[in-house]
Tab-separated table of C-alpha atoms in Angstrom:
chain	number	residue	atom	x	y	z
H	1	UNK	CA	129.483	110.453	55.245
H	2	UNK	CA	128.985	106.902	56.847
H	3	UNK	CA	125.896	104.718	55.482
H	4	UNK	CA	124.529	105.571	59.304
H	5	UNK	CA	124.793	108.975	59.728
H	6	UNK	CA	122.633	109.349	56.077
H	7	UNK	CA	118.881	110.222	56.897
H	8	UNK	CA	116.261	108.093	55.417
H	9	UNK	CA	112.427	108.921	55.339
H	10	UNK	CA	110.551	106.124	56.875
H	11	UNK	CA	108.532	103.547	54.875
H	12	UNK	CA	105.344	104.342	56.556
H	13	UNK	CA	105.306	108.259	55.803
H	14	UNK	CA	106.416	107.837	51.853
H	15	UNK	CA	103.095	105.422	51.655
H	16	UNK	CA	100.467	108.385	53.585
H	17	UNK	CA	102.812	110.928	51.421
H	18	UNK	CA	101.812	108.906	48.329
H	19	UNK	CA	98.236	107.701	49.405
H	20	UNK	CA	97.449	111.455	50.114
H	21	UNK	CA	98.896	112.501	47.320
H	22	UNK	CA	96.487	110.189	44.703
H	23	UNK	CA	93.690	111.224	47.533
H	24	UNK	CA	94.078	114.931	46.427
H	25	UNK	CA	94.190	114.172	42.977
H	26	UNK	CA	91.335	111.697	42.830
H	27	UNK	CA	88.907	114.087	44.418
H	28	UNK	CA	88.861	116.913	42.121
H	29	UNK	CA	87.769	114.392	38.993
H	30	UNK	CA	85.520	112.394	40.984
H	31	UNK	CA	83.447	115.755	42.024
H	32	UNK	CA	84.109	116.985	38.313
H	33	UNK	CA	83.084	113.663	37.002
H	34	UNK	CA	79.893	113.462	38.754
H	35	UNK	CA	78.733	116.864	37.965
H	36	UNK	CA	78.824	116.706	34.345
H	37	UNK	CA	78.013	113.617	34.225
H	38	UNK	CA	74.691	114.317	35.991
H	39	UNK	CA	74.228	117.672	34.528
H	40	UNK	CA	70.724	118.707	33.486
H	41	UNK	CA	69.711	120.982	30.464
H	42	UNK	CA	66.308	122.176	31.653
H	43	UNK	CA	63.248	122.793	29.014
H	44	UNK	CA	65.921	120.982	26.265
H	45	UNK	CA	62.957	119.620	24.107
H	46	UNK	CA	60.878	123.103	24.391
H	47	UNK	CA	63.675	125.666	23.441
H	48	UNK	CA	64.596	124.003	21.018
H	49	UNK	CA	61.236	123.969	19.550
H	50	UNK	CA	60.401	127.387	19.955
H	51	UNK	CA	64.316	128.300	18.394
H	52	UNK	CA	63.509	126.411	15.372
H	53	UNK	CA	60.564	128.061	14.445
H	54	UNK	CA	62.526	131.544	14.836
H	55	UNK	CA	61.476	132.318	18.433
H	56	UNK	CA	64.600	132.900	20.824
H	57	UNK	CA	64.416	132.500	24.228
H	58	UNK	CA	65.717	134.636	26.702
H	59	UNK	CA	67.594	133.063	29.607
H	60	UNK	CA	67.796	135.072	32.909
H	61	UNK	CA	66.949	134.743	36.320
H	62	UNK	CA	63.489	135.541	37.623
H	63	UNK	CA	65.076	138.412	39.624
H	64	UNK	CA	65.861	140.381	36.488
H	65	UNK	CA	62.732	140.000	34.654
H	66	UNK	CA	60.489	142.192	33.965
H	67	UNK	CA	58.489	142.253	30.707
H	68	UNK	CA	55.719	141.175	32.801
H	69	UNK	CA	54.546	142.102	36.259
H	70	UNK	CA	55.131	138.310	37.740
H	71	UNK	CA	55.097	136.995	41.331
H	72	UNK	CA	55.803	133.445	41.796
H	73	UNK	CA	55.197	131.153	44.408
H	74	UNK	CA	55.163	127.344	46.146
H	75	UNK	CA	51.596	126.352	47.907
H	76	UNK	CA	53.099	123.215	48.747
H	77	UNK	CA	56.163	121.387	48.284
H	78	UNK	CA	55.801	117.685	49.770
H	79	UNK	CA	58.893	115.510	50.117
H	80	UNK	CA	57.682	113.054	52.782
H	81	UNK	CA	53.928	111.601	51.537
H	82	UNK	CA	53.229	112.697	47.897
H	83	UNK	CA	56.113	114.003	46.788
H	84	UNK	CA	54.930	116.438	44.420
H	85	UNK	CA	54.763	120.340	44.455
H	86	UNK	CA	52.543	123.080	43.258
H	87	UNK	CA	53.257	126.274	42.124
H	88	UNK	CA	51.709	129.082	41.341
H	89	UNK	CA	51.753	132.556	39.011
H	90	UNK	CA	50.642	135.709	39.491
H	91	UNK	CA	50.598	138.213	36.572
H	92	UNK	CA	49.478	141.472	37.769
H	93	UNK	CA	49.124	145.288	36.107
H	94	UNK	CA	49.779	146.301	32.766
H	95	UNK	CA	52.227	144.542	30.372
H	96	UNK	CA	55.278	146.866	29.475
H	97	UNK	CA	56.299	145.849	26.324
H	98	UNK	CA	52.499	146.144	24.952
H	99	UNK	CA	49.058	144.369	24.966
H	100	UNK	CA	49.196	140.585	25.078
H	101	UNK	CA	47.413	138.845	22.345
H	102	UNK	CA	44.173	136.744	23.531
H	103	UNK	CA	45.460	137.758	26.754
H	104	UNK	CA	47.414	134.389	26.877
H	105	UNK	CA	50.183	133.490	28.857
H	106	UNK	CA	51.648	129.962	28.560
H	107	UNK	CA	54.314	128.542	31.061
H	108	UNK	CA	55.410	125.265	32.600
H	109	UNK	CA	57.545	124.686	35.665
H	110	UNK	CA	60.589	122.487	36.391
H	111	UNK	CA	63.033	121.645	39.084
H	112	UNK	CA	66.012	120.482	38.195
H	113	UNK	CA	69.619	119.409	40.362
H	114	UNK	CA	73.054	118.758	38.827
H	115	UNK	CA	74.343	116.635	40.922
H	116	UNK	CA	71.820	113.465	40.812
H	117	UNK	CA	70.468	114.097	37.414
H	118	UNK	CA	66.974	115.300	38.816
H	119	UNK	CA	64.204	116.760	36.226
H	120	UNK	CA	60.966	116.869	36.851
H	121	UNK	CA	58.437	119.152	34.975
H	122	UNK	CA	54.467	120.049	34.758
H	123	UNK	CA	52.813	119.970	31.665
H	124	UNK	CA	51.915	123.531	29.837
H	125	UNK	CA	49.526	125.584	31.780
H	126	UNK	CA	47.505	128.953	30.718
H	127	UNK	CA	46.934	132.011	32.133
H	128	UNK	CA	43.872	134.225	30.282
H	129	UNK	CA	45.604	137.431	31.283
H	130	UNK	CA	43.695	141.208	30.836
H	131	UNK	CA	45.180	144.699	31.113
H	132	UNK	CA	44.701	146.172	34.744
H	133	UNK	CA	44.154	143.117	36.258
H	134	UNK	CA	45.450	139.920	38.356
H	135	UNK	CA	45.486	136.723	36.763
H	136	UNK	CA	46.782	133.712	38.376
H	137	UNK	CA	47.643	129.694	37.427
H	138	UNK	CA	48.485	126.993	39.774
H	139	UNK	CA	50.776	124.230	38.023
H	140	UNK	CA	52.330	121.034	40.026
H	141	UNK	CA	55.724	119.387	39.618
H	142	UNK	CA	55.457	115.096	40.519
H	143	UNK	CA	57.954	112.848	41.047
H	144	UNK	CA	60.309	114.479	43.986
H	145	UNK	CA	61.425	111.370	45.553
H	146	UNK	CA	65.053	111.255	44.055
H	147	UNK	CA	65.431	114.551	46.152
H	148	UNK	CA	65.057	112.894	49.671
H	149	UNK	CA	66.151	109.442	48.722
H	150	UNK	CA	69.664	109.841	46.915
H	151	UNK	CA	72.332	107.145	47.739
H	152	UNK	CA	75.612	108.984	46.633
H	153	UNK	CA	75.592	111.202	50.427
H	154	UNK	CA	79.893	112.558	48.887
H	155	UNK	CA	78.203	115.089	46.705
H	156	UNK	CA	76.022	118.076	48.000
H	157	UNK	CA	73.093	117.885	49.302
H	158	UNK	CA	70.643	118.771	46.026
H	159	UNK	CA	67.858	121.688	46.454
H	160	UNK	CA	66.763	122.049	43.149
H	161	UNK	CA	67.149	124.858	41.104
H	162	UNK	CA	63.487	125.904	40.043
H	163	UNK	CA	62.882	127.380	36.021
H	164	UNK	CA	59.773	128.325	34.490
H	165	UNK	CA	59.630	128.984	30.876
H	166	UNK	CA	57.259	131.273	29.901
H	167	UNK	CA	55.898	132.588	26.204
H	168	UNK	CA	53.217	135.108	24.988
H	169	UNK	CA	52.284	137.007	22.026
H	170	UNK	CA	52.346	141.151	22.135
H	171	UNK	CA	50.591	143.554	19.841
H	172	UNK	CA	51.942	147.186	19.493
H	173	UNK	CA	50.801	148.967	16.571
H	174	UNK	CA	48.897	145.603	14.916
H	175	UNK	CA	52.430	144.386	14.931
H	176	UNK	CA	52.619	140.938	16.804
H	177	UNK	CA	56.266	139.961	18.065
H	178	UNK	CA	56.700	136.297	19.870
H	179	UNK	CA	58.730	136.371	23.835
H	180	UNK	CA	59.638	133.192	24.967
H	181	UNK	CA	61.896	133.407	28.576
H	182	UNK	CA	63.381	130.584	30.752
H	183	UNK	CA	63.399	131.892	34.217
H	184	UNK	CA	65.546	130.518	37.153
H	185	UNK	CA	65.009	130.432	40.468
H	186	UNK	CA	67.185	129.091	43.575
H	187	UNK	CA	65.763	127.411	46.136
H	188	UNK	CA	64.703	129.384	48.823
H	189	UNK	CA	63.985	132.512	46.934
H	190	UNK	CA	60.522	132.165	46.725
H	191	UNK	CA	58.341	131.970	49.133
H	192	UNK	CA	56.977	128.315	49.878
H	193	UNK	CA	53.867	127.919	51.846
H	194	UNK	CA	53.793	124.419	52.895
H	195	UNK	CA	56.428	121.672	53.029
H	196	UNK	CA	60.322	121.884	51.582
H	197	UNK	CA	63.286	120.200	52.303
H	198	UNK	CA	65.047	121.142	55.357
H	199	UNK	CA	68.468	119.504	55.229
């Protein structure tokens, strides 16, 4: 076969061929990379406070829980003026796994998004809880600027994940037993009475 009749692949597609090839690869470890490099560990601190002394804590999502009778919901959730939002906790009817000591229930709140290493959490609140009964607690998350003013706009757009951790003492029998529970919530799945984000 002559040197003309032999086929050769132009310059110009071998370098797209090879740009979109490191393109593809790139990607992938660039999403990866900013993940887990952002990743947060909500309540880090807490649990492992509460583990040490001997209490686990359960990890589930809100959905699934049901040691106590719990609704859960945002009065406001400000991203343009304050940027802060409340929260607040219902406890209704009787406790299922037995009387709560004191009737106390301690819990904090936190958001928290992966991708731009957001955490932001309220201090401890308590709810004075009694058998047959609604109790309720209102608790507020600051600090939700890095939500609306983010500067990497490659990665997804982050609506934070909410969690509430959540302990109480139970007596059955004049036995008292320890429940600690980290609680997660999407975005969304509660209802939120003023504000959000809407991108």
């Amino acid at each position: 076969m002559s040197k003309e009749n032999k086929k050769h692949i132009p310059r110009k597609v071998v370098f797209i061929l090879a740009f979109l090839s490191i393109f593809i690869i790139c990607i992938p470890i660039y999403y990866g990379t900013t993940y887990f490099a952002n990743k947060v560990t909500p309540f880090a601190s807490e649990i492992e406070t509460l583990e040490a002394s001997g209490n686990k804590v359960e990890k589930m999502n809100y959905s699934k829980f049901d040691a106590l009778d719990l609704e859960f919901e945002s009065t406001k959730f400000d991203v343009s003026k304050d940027y802060k939002a409340s929260f607040k906790i219902y406890v209704k009817g009787e406790h299922v796994e037995g009387n709560i000591k004191d009737g106390k229930i301690t819990y904090q709140v936190a958001l928290a998004a992966n991708w731009i290493n957001f955490y932001s959490k309220s201090s401890e609140n308590t709810i004075t809880y009694k058998s047959n009964s609604t109790a309720s607690s209102v608790t507020t998350v600051y600090d939700l600027k890095p939500l609306v003013t983010r500067t990497n706009y490659l990665i997804p757009f982050p609506k934070p994940t909410t969690y509430i951790l959540i302990s109480f003492d139970s007596v059955d029998n004049g036995k008292i037993s320890h429940h600690s529970y980290l609680l997660k919530l999407k975005y969304g799945s509660y209802k939120i009475i003023e504000g959000g984000l809407t991108a």
